[in-house]
Tab-separated table of C-alpha atoms in Angstrom:
chain	number	residue	atom	x	y	z
A	1051	MET	CA	-27.344	-22.109	24.462
A	1052	THR	CA	-25.471	-21.978	27.751
A	1053	ARG	CA	-23.596	-25.180	26.905
A	1054	ALA	CA	-22.537	-23.889	23.472
A	1055	GLU	CA	-20.517	-21.025	24.923
A	1056	PRO	CA	-18.036	-23.189	26.867
A	1057	ALA	CA	-17.643	-25.365	23.807
A	1058	ALA	CA	-16.755	-22.342	21.723
A	1059	SER	CA	-14.328	-21.188	24.368
A	1060	ALA	CA	-12.739	-24.588	24.469
A	1061	SER	CA	-12.199	-24.544	20.734
A	1062	LEU	CA	-10.256	-21.305	21.191
A	1063	SER	CA	-8.193	-22.518	24.137
A	1064	GLY	CA	-5.012	-22.110	22.116
A	1065	ILE	CA	-6.007	-18.772	20.601
A	1066	PRO	CA	-5.142	-15.568	22.515
A	1067	ASP	CA	-7.396	-12.597	22.877
A	1068	ALA	CA	-7.567	-10.763	19.538
A	1069	ALA	CA	-6.718	-7.338	20.973
A	1070	GLN	CA	-3.760	-8.684	22.945
A	1071	ALA	CA	-2.493	-10.656	19.955
A	1072	GLN	CA	-2.841	-7.602	17.712
A	1073	ARG	CA	-0.656	-5.512	19.995
A	1074	ARG	CA	2.091	-8.136	19.999
A	1075	ILE	CA	1.871	-8.615	16.230
A	1076	LEU	CA	2.218	-4.886	15.623
A	1077	ARG	CA	5.312	-4.715	17.840
A	1078	VAL	CA	7.021	-7.526	15.923
A	1079	LEU	CA	6.047	-6.045	12.564
A	1080	VAL	CA	7.385	-2.637	13.605
A	1081	ALA	CA	10.773	-4.169	14.455
A	1082	SER	CA	10.994	-6.045	11.148
A	1083	GLN	CA	9.880	-3.008	9.156
A	1084	ILE	CA	12.586	-0.827	10.660
A	1085	LEU	CA	15.193	-3.316	9.467
A	1086	SER	CA	13.668	-3.913	6.045
A	1087	GLY	CA	13.165	-0.185	5.519
A	1088	ALA	CA	16.915	0.332	5.757
A	1089	GLY	CA	17.493	-2.458	3.244
A	1090	LEU	CA	14.910	-1.129	0.831
A	1091	ALA	CA	16.067	2.494	0.928
A	1092	ALA	CA	19.771	1.736	0.569
A	1093	GLY	CA	19.258	-0.157	-2.681
A	1094	VAL	CA	16.863	2.403	-4.134
A	1095	THR	CA	19.383	5.190	-3.560
A	1096	VAL	CA	22.221	3.746	-5.651
A	1097	GLY	CA	20.588	1.143	-7.906
A	1098	ALA	CA	20.200	3.481	-10.865
A	1099	LEU	CA	23.663	4.995	-10.339
A	1100	LEU	CA	25.268	1.549	-10.237
A	1101	ALA	CA	23.626	0.573	-13.527
A	1102	GLN	CA	24.618	3.865	-15.113
A	1103	ASP	CA	28.228	3.362	-14.012
A	1104	MET	CA	28.412	-0.219	-15.312
A	1105	LEU	CA	26.576	0.427	-18.601
A	1106	GLY	CA	27.974	3.889	-19.353
A	1107	THR	CA	24.568	5.296	-20.386
A	1108	THR	CA	21.645	7.069	-18.746
A	1109	SER	CA	18.949	5.638	-21.015
A	1110	LEU	CA	18.956	2.345	-19.099
A	1111	ALA	CA	19.341	3.880	-15.646
A	1112	GLY	CA	15.683	3.157	-14.924
A	1113	LEU	CA	16.158	-0.545	-15.666
A	1114	PRO	CA	17.261	-1.498	-12.108
A	1115	SER	CA	14.056	-0.071	-10.688
A	1116	ALA	CA	12.068	-1.919	-13.332
A	1117	LEU	CA	13.868	-5.172	-12.571
A	1118	PHE	CA	13.474	-5.207	-8.826
A	1119	THR	CA	9.854	-4.100	-9.107
A	1120	ALA	CA	9.292	-6.892	-11.656
A	1121	GLY	CA	10.947	-9.271	-9.210
A	1122	SER	CA	8.646	-7.992	-6.500
A	1123	ALA	CA	5.680	-8.915	-8.703
A	1124	LEU	CA	6.711	-12.559	-8.763
A	1125	THR	CA	7.467	-12.475	-5.050
A	1126	ALA	CA	4.081	-10.929	-4.264
A	1127	VAL	CA	2.397	-13.963	-5.817
A	1128	ALA	CA	4.667	-16.373	-3.939
A	1129	VAL	CA	4.345	-14.604	-0.588
A	1130	GLY	CA	0.574	-14.365	-1.025
A	1131	ARG	CA	0.216	-18.064	-1.769
A	1132	ILE	CA	2.532	-19.138	1.046
A	1133	SER	CA	0.697	-16.862	3.462
A	1134	GLN	CA	-2.660	-18.211	2.291
A	1135	ALA	CA	-1.557	-21.812	2.884
A	1136	ARG	CA	0.847	-21.500	5.843
A	1137	GLY	CA	0.297	-18.083	7.378
A	1138	ARG	CA	1.979	-14.691	7.322
A	1139	ARG	CA	5.076	-15.739	9.293
A	1140	PRO	CA	6.638	-18.144	6.753
A	1141	GLY	CA	5.529	-16.027	3.800
A	1142	LEU	CA	7.162	-12.820	5.044
A	1143	ALA	CA	10.311	-14.540	6.353
A	1144	ILE	CA	10.966	-16.325	3.056
A	1145	GLY	CA	10.406	-13.081	1.141
A	1146	TYR	CA	13.018	-11.194	3.161
A	1147	LEU	CA	15.547	-14.013	2.908
A	1148	THR	CA	15.155	-13.937	-0.865
A	1149	GLY	CA	15.830	-10.188	-0.834
A	1150	ALA	CA	19.017	-10.800	1.142
A	1151	VAL	CA	20.176	-13.311	-1.493
A	1152	GLY	CA	19.516	-10.715	-4.195
A	1153	SER	CA	21.634	-8.161	-2.321
A	1154	ALA	CA	24.530	-10.601	-2.248
A	1155	GLY	CA	24.109	-11.151	-5.982
A	1156	VAL	CA	24.295	-7.405	-6.691
A	1157	ILE	CA	27.553	-7.154	-4.759
A	1158	THR	CA	28.999	-10.115	-6.668
A	1159	ALA	CA	27.933	-8.564	-9.995
A	1160	ALA	CA	29.644	-5.287	-9.098
A	1161	VAL	CA	32.877	-7.059	-8.176
A	1162	LEU	CA	32.842	-9.058	-11.410
A	1163	ASP	CA	31.628	-6.055	-13.450
A	1164	SER	CA	28.885	-8.230	-14.941
A	1165	PRO	CA	25.775	-6.320	-16.088
A	1166	VAL	CA	23.914	-9.565	-16.829
A	1167	LEU	CA	24.452	-10.855	-13.301
A	1168	LEU	CA	23.540	-7.405	-11.953
A	1169	PHE	CA	20.159	-7.473	-13.688
A	1170	LEU	CA	19.423	-11.007	-12.494
A	1171	ALA	CA	20.396	-10.090	-8.944
A	1172	LEU	CA	18.263	-6.938	-8.980
A	1173	PHE	CA	15.307	-9.073	-10.056
A	1174	VAL	CA	15.817	-11.304	-6.999
A	1175	TYR	CA	16.496	-8.276	-4.779
A	1176	GLY	CA	12.960	-7.086	-5.555
A	1177	ALA	CA	11.643	-9.762	-3.196
A	1178	GLY	CA	12.485	-7.476	-0.291
A	1179	THR	CA	10.371	-4.681	-1.749
A	1180	ALA	CA	7.345	-6.931	-2.196
A	1181	THR	CA	7.666	-8.393	1.286
A	1182	ASN	CA	8.004	-4.959	2.844
A	1183	LEU	CA	4.661	-3.990	1.294
A	1184	GLN	CA	2.960	-7.324	2.105
A	1185	ALA	CA	3.702	-6.774	5.797
A	1186	ARG	CA	1.080	-4.018	5.937
A	1187	TYR	CA	-1.638	-6.596	5.317
A	1188	ALA	CA	-0.424	-8.620	8.314
A	1189	GLY	CA	-0.977	-5.578	10.492
A	1190	ALA	CA	-4.636	-5.400	9.433
A	1191	ASP	CA	-5.582	-9.093	9.729
A	1192	LEU	CA	-6.669	-8.911	13.372
A	1193	ALA	CA	-7.449	-5.182	13.490
A	1194	ASP	CA	-10.911	-3.914	14.313
A	1195	PRO	CA	-12.582	-2.814	11.032
A	1196	ALA	CA	-12.989	0.724	12.361
A	1197	HIS	CA	-9.241	0.930	13.055
A	1198	ARG	CA	-7.782	-0.822	10.015
A	1199	GLY	CA	-6.407	2.388	8.563
A	1200	ARG	CA	-4.467	3.010	11.753
A	1201	ALA	CA	-3.209	-0.579	11.882
A	1202	VAL	CA	-1.879	-0.356	8.333
A	1203	SER	CA	-0.303	3.018	9.072
A	1204	THR	CA	1.475	1.695	12.174
A	1205	VAL	CA	3.283	-0.902	10.082
A	1206	LEU	CA	4.117	1.602	7.371
A	1207	VAL	CA	5.471	4.284	9.689
A	1208	ALA	CA	7.942	1.802	11.180
A	1209	THR	CA	9.660	1.689	7.795
A	1210	THR	CA	10.482	5.391	8.232
A	1211	LEU	CA	13.283	4.867	10.730
A	1212	GLY	CA	15.156	2.433	8.550
A	1213	GLY	CA	14.106	4.193	5.360
A	1214	VAL	CA	15.591	7.502	6.466
A	1215	ALA	CA	18.771	5.920	7.806
A	1216	GLY	CA	19.424	3.756	4.743
A	1217	PRO	CA	20.096	6.478	2.136
A	1218	ASN	CA	22.192	8.490	4.579
A	1219	LEU	CA	24.393	5.443	5.098
A	1220	ALA	CA	25.055	5.163	1.357
A	1221	ALA	CA	28.323	7.106	1.523
A	1222	PRO	CA	29.716	5.399	4.670
A	1223	THR	CA	28.840	1.913	3.432
A	1224	GLY	CA	30.404	2.775	0.081
A	1225	ASP	CA	33.646	3.725	1.805
A	1226	PHE	CA	33.514	0.548	3.872
A	1227	ALA	CA	32.924	-1.532	0.741
A	1228	GLU	CA	36.056	-0.088	-0.875
A	1229	THR	CA	38.146	-1.355	2.034
A	1230	LEU	CA	36.839	-4.837	1.181
A	1231	GLY	CA	37.641	-4.487	-2.512
A	1232	ILE	CA	33.987	-3.913	-3.472
A	1233	PRO	CA	33.002	-0.997	-5.756
A	1234	ASN	CA	31.769	2.053	-3.845
A	1235	LEU	CA	28.265	2.057	-5.337
A	1236	ALA	CA	27.697	-1.557	-4.297
A	1237	GLY	CA	28.350	-0.735	-0.645
A	1238	PRO	CA	24.729	0.051	0.288
A	1239	PHE	CA	23.743	-3.470	-0.768
A	1240	LEU	CA	25.870	-4.780	2.105
A	1241	LEU	CA	23.465	-2.948	4.387
A	1242	SER	CA	20.464	-4.217	2.408
A	1243	GLY	CA	21.494	-7.849	2.668
A	1244	ALA	CA	22.150	-7.686	6.399
A	1245	ALA	CA	18.930	-5.773	7.091
A	1246	TYR	CA	16.732	-8.145	5.106
A	1247	ALA	CA	18.303	-11.202	6.756
A	1248	LEU	CA	17.740	-9.780	10.244
A	1249	ALA	CA	14.129	-8.901	9.394
A	1250	ALA	CA	13.554	-12.507	8.307
A	1251	VAL	CA	14.964	-13.804	11.610
A	1252	VAL	CA	12.771	-11.462	13.665
A	1253	LEU	CA	9.613	-12.577	11.862
A	1254	ALA	CA	10.437	-16.289	11.872
A	1255	THR	CA	11.114	-16.334	15.598
A	1256	SER	CA	8.694	-13.740	16.997
A	1257	LEU	CA	5.592	-13.338	14.807
A	1258	ARG	CA	3.460	-15.519	17.068
A	1259	PRO	CA	0.543	-15.997	16.924
A	1260	ASP	CA	0.307	-15.811	13.176
A	1261	PRO	CA	-2.127	-12.944	12.421
A	1262	LEU	CA	-3.865	-14.476	9.411
A	1263	LEU	CA	-4.260	-17.956	10.907
A	1264	THR	CA	-5.519	-16.451	14.168
A	1265	ALA	CA	-8.037	-14.280	12.332
A	1266	ARG	CA	-9.359	-17.364	10.540
A	1267	ALA	CA	-9.640	-19.341	13.779
A	1268	LEU	CA	-11.555	-16.535	15.448
A	1269	ALA	CA	-13.816	-16.174	12.428
A	1270	ASP	CA	-14.611	-19.895	12.474
A	1271	THR	CA	-16.403	-19.398	15.790
A	1272	GLU	CA	-18.793	-16.941	14.150
A	1273	GLN	CA	-19.756	-19.036	11.154
A	1274	ALA	CA	-23.291	-17.709	10.834
A	1275	ASP	CA	-22.289	-14.068	11.070
A	1276	ARG	CA	-19.477	-14.590	8.593
A	1277	SER	CA	-21.776	-16.234	6.023
A	1278	LYS	CA	-24.307	-13.443	6.344
A	1279	ALA	CA	-21.667	-10.736	5.947
A	1280	SER	CA	-20.120	-12.535	2.973
A	1281	ALA	CA	-23.426	-12.709	1.102
A	1282	ALA	CA	-24.249	-9.087	1.800
A	1283	SER	CA	-20.856	-7.743	0.707
A	1284	ALA	CA	-20.097	-9.909	-2.342
A	1285	HIS	CA	-21.075	-7.255	-4.872
A	1286	GLU	CA	-19.343	-4.486	-2.967
A	1287	GLY	CA	-16.233	-6.643	-2.540
A	1288	ARG	CA	-15.565	-6.888	-6.269
A	1289	GLY	CA	-15.831	-3.129	-6.686
A	1290	GLY	CA	-13.638	-2.553	-3.643
A	1291	VAL	CA	-10.827	-4.704	-4.996
A	1292	VAL	CA	-10.897	-2.877	-8.337
A	1293	LEU	CA	-10.884	0.558	-6.711
A	1294	GLY	CA	-8.158	-0.258	-4.195
A	1295	ALA	CA	-5.961	-1.775	-6.887
A	1296	LEU	CA	-6.433	1.172	-9.255
A	1297	VAL	CA	-5.525	3.715	-6.591
A	1298	MET	CA	-2.351	1.887	-5.568
A	1299	VAL	CA	-1.324	1.085	-9.158
A	1300	LEU	CA	-1.541	4.712	-10.278
A	1301	THR	CA	0.238	6.088	-7.214
A	1302	GLN	CA	3.011	3.491	-7.541
A	1303	LEU	CA	3.539	4.204	-11.231
A	1304	VAL	CA	3.868	7.942	-10.699
A	1305	MET	CA	6.021	7.658	-7.603
A	1306	VAL	CA	8.532	5.204	-9.081
A	1307	ALA	CA	8.879	7.139	-12.331
A	1308	ILE	CA	9.839	10.405	-10.640
A	1309	MET	CA	11.815	8.896	-7.757
A	1310	THR	CA	13.978	6.698	-9.993
A	1311	MET	CA	15.326	9.496	-12.157
A	1312	THR	CA	15.738	12.165	-9.487
A	1313	PRO	CA	19.169	10.889	-8.269
A	1314	VAL	CA	20.309	10.589	-11.900
A	1315	HIS	CA	19.030	14.110	-12.631
A	1316	MET	CA	20.925	15.456	-9.620
A	1317	HIS	CA	24.100	13.526	-10.489
A	1318	ASP	CA	24.057	14.915	-14.023
A	1319	HIS	CA	23.964	18.452	-12.603
A	1320	GLY	CA	26.938	18.051	-10.292
A	1321	HIS	CA	25.350	16.841	-7.060
A	1322	GLY	CA	27.122	14.079	-5.142
A	1323	THR	CA	25.845	10.892	-3.567
A	1324	ALA	CA	25.343	12.618	-0.213
A	1325	ALA	CA	22.951	15.197	-1.729
A	1326	SER	CA	20.913	12.642	-3.655
A	1327	GLY	CA	20.881	10.394	-0.584
A	1328	LEU	CA	19.469	13.245	1.488
A	1329	VAL	CA	16.700	13.896	-1.052
A	1330	ILE	CA	15.775	10.209	-1.219
A	1331	ALA	CA	15.832	10.008	2.581
A	1332	ILE	CA	13.357	12.890	2.798
A	1333	HIS	CA	11.238	11.240	0.132
A	1334	ILE	CA	11.126	7.890	1.928
A	1335	GLY	CA	10.421	9.633	5.210
A	1336	ALA	CA	7.427	11.331	3.580
A	1337	MET	CA	6.320	7.963	2.198
A	1338	TYR	CA	5.981	6.471	5.673
A	1339	LEU	CA	6.201	9.122	8.420
A	1340	PRO	CA	2.694	10.610	7.833
A	1341	SER	CA	1.141	7.130	8.126
A	1342	PRO	CA	-0.378	7.555	11.631
A	1343	LEU	CA	-2.167	10.719	10.533
A	1344	THR	CA	-3.161	9.158	7.217
A	1345	GLY	CA	-4.610	6.139	9.007
A	1346	ARG	CA	-6.753	8.324	11.221
A	1347	LEU	CA	-7.933	10.369	8.242
A	1348	VAL	CA	-8.865	7.195	6.354
A	1349	ASP	CA	-10.803	5.824	9.323
A	1350	ARG	CA	-12.558	9.117	10.009
A	1351	TYR	CA	-13.309	10.620	6.603
A	1352	GLY	CA	-13.472	7.522	4.436
A	1353	ARG	CA	-11.234	5.653	2.051
A	1354	MET	CA	-12.307	7.295	-1.198
A	1355	LYS	CA	-11.786	10.891	-0.072
A	1356	ILE	CA	-8.201	10.189	0.939
A	1357	ALA	CA	-7.624	8.264	-2.290
A	1358	ALA	CA	-8.722	11.325	-4.263
A	1359	ALA	CA	-6.410	13.507	-2.162
A	1360	SER	CA	-3.488	11.278	-3.160
A	1361	GLY	CA	-3.969	12.121	-6.848
A	1362	LEU	CA	-3.962	15.863	-6.176
A	1363	THR	CA	-0.854	15.611	-3.990
A	1364	LEU	CA	1.047	13.670	-6.651
A	1365	LEU	CA	0.093	16.285	-9.238
A	1366	ALA	CA	1.568	19.007	-7.027
A	1367	ALA	CA	4.747	16.946	-6.623
A	1368	GLY	CA	5.146	16.500	-10.382
A	1369	ILE	CA	4.660	20.194	-11.093
A	1370	LEU	CA	7.170	21.243	-8.432
A	1371	ALA	CA	9.778	18.700	-9.585
A	1372	ALA	CA	9.392	19.911	-13.160
A	1373	LEU	CA	9.790	23.589	-12.237
A	1374	ALA	CA	12.533	23.207	-9.601
A	1375	PRO	CA	15.968	24.474	-10.717
A	1376	ALA	CA	18.464	21.639	-11.126
A	1377	ASP	CA	20.835	23.244	-8.606
A	1378	SER	CA	18.166	23.576	-5.898
A	1379	VAL	CA	18.416	20.599	-3.556
A	1380	ALA	CA	15.780	22.152	-1.271
A	1381	LEU	CA	13.069	22.366	-3.941
A	1382	LEU	CA	13.817	18.882	-5.253
A	1383	ALA	CA	13.615	17.583	-1.697
A	1384	LEU	CA	10.252	19.311	-1.231
A	1385	ALA	CA	8.956	17.879	-4.495
A	1386	LEU	CA	9.945	14.360	-3.474
A	1387	ALA	CA	8.445	14.898	-0.032
A	1388	LEU	CA	5.106	15.660	-1.703
A	1389	LEU	CA	5.645	12.642	-3.943
A	1390	GLY	CA	6.093	10.420	-0.894
A	1391	LEU	CA	3.051	11.917	0.829
A	1392	GLY	CA	0.842	11.312	-2.191
A	1393	TRP	CA	2.021	7.717	-2.367
A	1394	ASN	CA	1.293	7.270	1.337
A	1395	LEU	CA	-2.265	8.568	0.992
A	1396	GLY	CA	-2.921	6.213	-1.896
A	1397	LEU	CA	-1.345	3.142	-0.283
A	1398	VAL	CA	-3.096	3.435	3.096
A	1399	SER	CA	-6.517	4.179	1.586
A	1400	GLY	CA	-6.174	1.498	-1.093
A	1401	THR	CA	-5.018	-1.127	1.406
A	1402	ALA	CA	-7.939	-0.349	3.723
A	1403	ILE	CA	-10.409	-0.637	0.832
A	1404	ILE	CA	-9.109	-4.078	-0.158
A	1405	THR	CA	-8.889	-5.417	3.397
A	1406	ASP	CA	-12.458	-4.250	4.045
A	1407	THR	CA	-13.884	-6.102	1.068
A	1408	VAL	CA	-11.891	-9.340	0.666
A	1409	PRO	CA	-13.003	-12.330	2.816
A	1410	LEU	CA	-10.495	-14.166	4.986
A	1411	ALA	CA	-10.816	-17.326	2.898
A	1412	THR	CA	-9.087	-15.668	-0.070
A	1413	ARG	CA	-7.524	-12.592	1.535
A	1414	ALA	CA	-3.800	-13.343	1.285
A	1415	ARG	CA	-4.018	-14.706	-2.261
A	1416	THR	CA	-6.043	-11.706	-3.465
A	1417	GLN	CA	-3.724	-9.252	-1.744
A	1418	GLY	CA	-0.772	-10.943	-3.407
A	1419	MET	CA	-2.346	-10.547	-6.840
A	1420	VAL	CA	-3.115	-6.893	-6.139
A	1421	ASP	CA	0.513	-6.328	-5.211
A	1422	VAL	CA	1.508	-7.966	-8.498
A	1423	SER	CA	-0.345	-5.229	-10.356
A	1424	ILE	CA	1.344	-2.647	-8.143
A	1425	ALA	CA	4.755	-4.145	-8.917
A	1426	ILE	CA	4.037	-4.190	-12.648
A	1427	ALA	CA	3.076	-0.532	-12.448
A	1428	GLY	CA	6.333	0.197	-10.642
A	1429	ALA	CA	8.312	-1.707	-13.255
A	1430	THR	CA	6.584	0.252	-16.006
A	1431	GLY	CA	7.351	3.528	-14.288
A	1432	GLY	CA	10.960	2.579	-13.674
A	1433	ILE	CA	11.816	1.381	-17.164
A	1434	SER	CA	9.946	4.169	-18.946
A	1435	SER	CA	11.357	6.923	-16.737
A	1436	GLY	CA	14.885	6.588	-18.149
A	1437	VAL	CA	13.629	6.573	-21.734
A	1438	ILE	CA	11.423	9.640	-21.240
A	1439	ALA	CA	14.069	11.553	-19.300
A	1440	THR	CA	16.682	10.854	-21.985
A	1441	ALA	CA	14.362	11.815	-24.833
A	1442	ALA	CA	12.538	14.808	-23.342
A	1443	GLY	CA	14.277	15.670	-20.077
A	1444	TYR	CA	13.544	15.245	-16.395
A	1445	PRO	CA	11.046	18.163	-16.172
A	1446	THR	CA	8.879	16.603	-18.886
A	1447	LEU	CA	8.967	13.258	-17.089
A	1448	ALA	CA	7.928	14.813	-13.776
A	1449	LEU	CA	5.118	16.880	-15.284
A	1450	THR	CA	3.740	13.967	-17.307
A	1451	ALA	CA	3.714	11.695	-14.274
A	1452	GLY	CA	1.992	14.354	-12.173
A	1453	VAL	CA	-0.794	14.801	-14.718
A	1454	LEU	CA	-1.197	11.028	-14.953
A	1455	ALA	CA	-1.880	10.931	-11.216
A	1456	LEU	CA	-5.132	12.779	-11.816
A	1457	ALA	CA	-6.533	9.527	-13.243
A	1458	VAL	CA	-7.164	8.569	-9.613
A	1459	LEU	CA	-10.048	11.055	-9.481
A	1460	PRO	CA	-12.260	9.555	-12.220
A	1461	ALA	CA	-11.476	6.076	-10.888
A	1462	VAL	CA	-12.795	7.050	-7.461
A	1463	ALA	CA	-15.792	8.873	-8.937
A	1464	ALA	CA	-16.720	5.980	-11.238
A	1465	THR	CA	-16.527	3.440	-8.427
A	1466	ALA	CA	-18.621	5.629	-6.149
A	1467	TYR	CA	-21.233	6.004	-8.915
A	1468	ARG	CA	-21.411	2.255	-9.481
A	1469	ARG	CA	-21.806	1.648	-5.770
A	1470	TRP	CA	-24.785	3.964	-5.592
A	1471	TRP	CA	-26.813	3.341	-8.706
A	1472	PRO	CA	-26.819	-0.288	-9.941
A	1473	THR	CA	-28.898	-1.359	-6.959
A	1474	CYS	CA	-30.679	1.927	-6.515
A	1475	SER	CA	-32.796	2.356	-9.626
A	1476	PRO	CA	-36.124	4.015	-8.803
A	1477	PRO	CA	-39.085	1.647	-8.469
A	1478	ARG	CA	-41.336	1.289	-11.484
A	1479	PRO	CA	-44.909	2.586	-11.211
A	1480	SER	CA	-47.321	-0.175	-10.214
A	1481	ARG	CA	-51.057	-0.320	-9.817
A	1482	SER	CA	-50.657	-2.434	-6.748
A	1483	THR	CA	-50.029	-0.551	-3.582
A	1484	ALA	CA	-46.636	-1.439	-2.116
A	1485	PRO	CA	-45.605	-0.604	1.411
A	1486	ALA	CA	-43.169	2.279	1.710
A	1487	SER	CA	-40.627	0.045	3.423
A	1488	SER	CA	-40.197	-2.083	0.275
A	1489	ALA	CA	-37.864	0.461	-1.324
A	1490	SER	CA	-34.234	-0.556	-1.110
A	1491	PRO	CA	-32.268	1.021	1.733
A	1492	CYS	CA	-29.746	2.303	-0.785
A	1493	CYS	CA	-32.442	4.121	-2.677
A	1494	SER	CA	-33.744	5.593	0.524
A	1495	ALA	CA	-30.271	6.863	1.304
A	1496	SER	CA	-29.804	8.310	-2.169
A	1497	ALA	CA	-33.178	9.982	-2.062
A	1498	GLY	CA	-32.328	11.727	1.145
A	1499	ARG	CA	-28.778	12.779	0.362
A	1500	SER	CA	-29.715	16.063	-1.264
A	1501	THR	CA	-31.241	17.418	1.931
A	1502	GLY	CA	-29.560	15.420	4.680
A	1503	PRO	CA	-25.938	15.023	5.658
A	1504	ALA	CA	-23.717	13.053	3.307
A	1505	ARG	CA	-23.285	9.369	4.078
A	1506	ALA	CA	-20.792	6.786	2.912
A	1507	PRO	CA	-21.873	4.906	-0.235
A	1508	TRP	CA	-21.955	1.635	1.676
A	1509	SER	CA	-24.350	3.036	4.293
A	1510	THR	CA	-27.758	1.350	4.291
A	1511	SER	CA	-29.385	3.424	6.969
A	1512	SER	CA	-32.468	5.294	5.870
A	1513	PRO	CA	-33.271	8.850	6.946
A	1514	PRO	CA	-35.922	9.132	9.657
A	1515	THR	CA	-39.440	9.049	8.292
A	1516	ARG	CA	-41.382	12.219	8.974
A	1517	GLN	CA	-45.002	11.652	9.927
A	1518	PRO	CA	-47.520	13.537	7.728
A	1519	ARG	CA	-49.176	16.492	9.336
A	1520	SER	CA	-52.937	16.316	9.835
A	1521	THR	CA	-54.997	18.491	7.521
A	1522	SER	CA	-58.288	18.090	9.390
A	1523	PRO	CA	-59.691	21.206	11.077
A	1524	PRO	CA	-59.540	21.344	14.853
A	1525	GLY	CA	-62.421	19.516	16.479
A	1526	ALA	CA	-63.233	17.405	13.395
A	1527	THR	CA	-64.097	13.774	14.068
């Protein structure tokens, strides 16, 4: 046994300490997320307005959002597969470079006044969105399981700085674009292209060691423990992936639908680009700024409780957006702040659920497929938002999306029920006497939950057994 330990250490001679590596990885990811956040937010602010200006109709104003979220779906698969085979560093860097190419295509389409080229370029531009979201998984690869929520939130909150700055630079970059002979509304994509390209350079040169490859190397030294944990959590893992995906899909659908049409709604009622940029900046700040608190809440109170809270928060956002007067920038900003907060609660809790339950051997590929479903939900919300707003109005769109968010609650409840009961059916009566310890730990937990403190569904600890009191009279032998 004493000789095995040096051998294990020798096999890790090129692998840094996990905690030290995690700190460096988070610093690099924070820097790249600040840059990519500016690129993401700038395009979101004016994408719908640019399409409306080029097409001359509002009914297709949600198409840009649908296109770059559809493009992010394809990119999520590609980034996931590259990360699975080569590591997070090449996967994320290639994703951001693709987003920069898409930004250049949007600018070219605006100069040529070509809607077809615009739609193709927006599809490619969506790569930046997918990569920005995939980066959160890199922050959790080496994190301690008890602190994964906080690790994910650290990466997300870094997007706030760039995300808040991006929309507020929409007007200045538009003015700068005009001096170059580029249409005003295409100006923010100059910022997007530069920001995505810089983020790619930062990751390609500084994301060392690679978090996913390092996590695998460290796990290889604990082969027996890993096999045991994999067998014990296989059933729970499938349910965790479904729950995490459902939470993030629903929150993404609702968020994109309302966010996409809010700048168009404000523009139609006389508000300028500066006002809509301010509202979107507040919204994106609320999407990412609460992340440190959300991460701590997820780690402390559990993933499913925070996931349920996301549905209620999105409902409140939809109701407020529907009731807010069209001339009230303050109320619309508050509604989109709640919208961003609800999305944040759902994304952090859903990401933690999936990272908890997916093994390292298939983690990146599975996470990529989950993000595909998220991107499809965003595309659905984006393309349907313009149709609904044109047919029934923005208030109807906001209220419908808010009510839809409540579907998170039965999804959480159903998953919690399945976690408790399939393996916890009461034992059948038997003539043979079985020892009390033969009951499943889950059943023991469920039997004691009505009188004891509530425990997480995945807890297998049994309540303390109380010894029976003696009924013999004092002095009896």
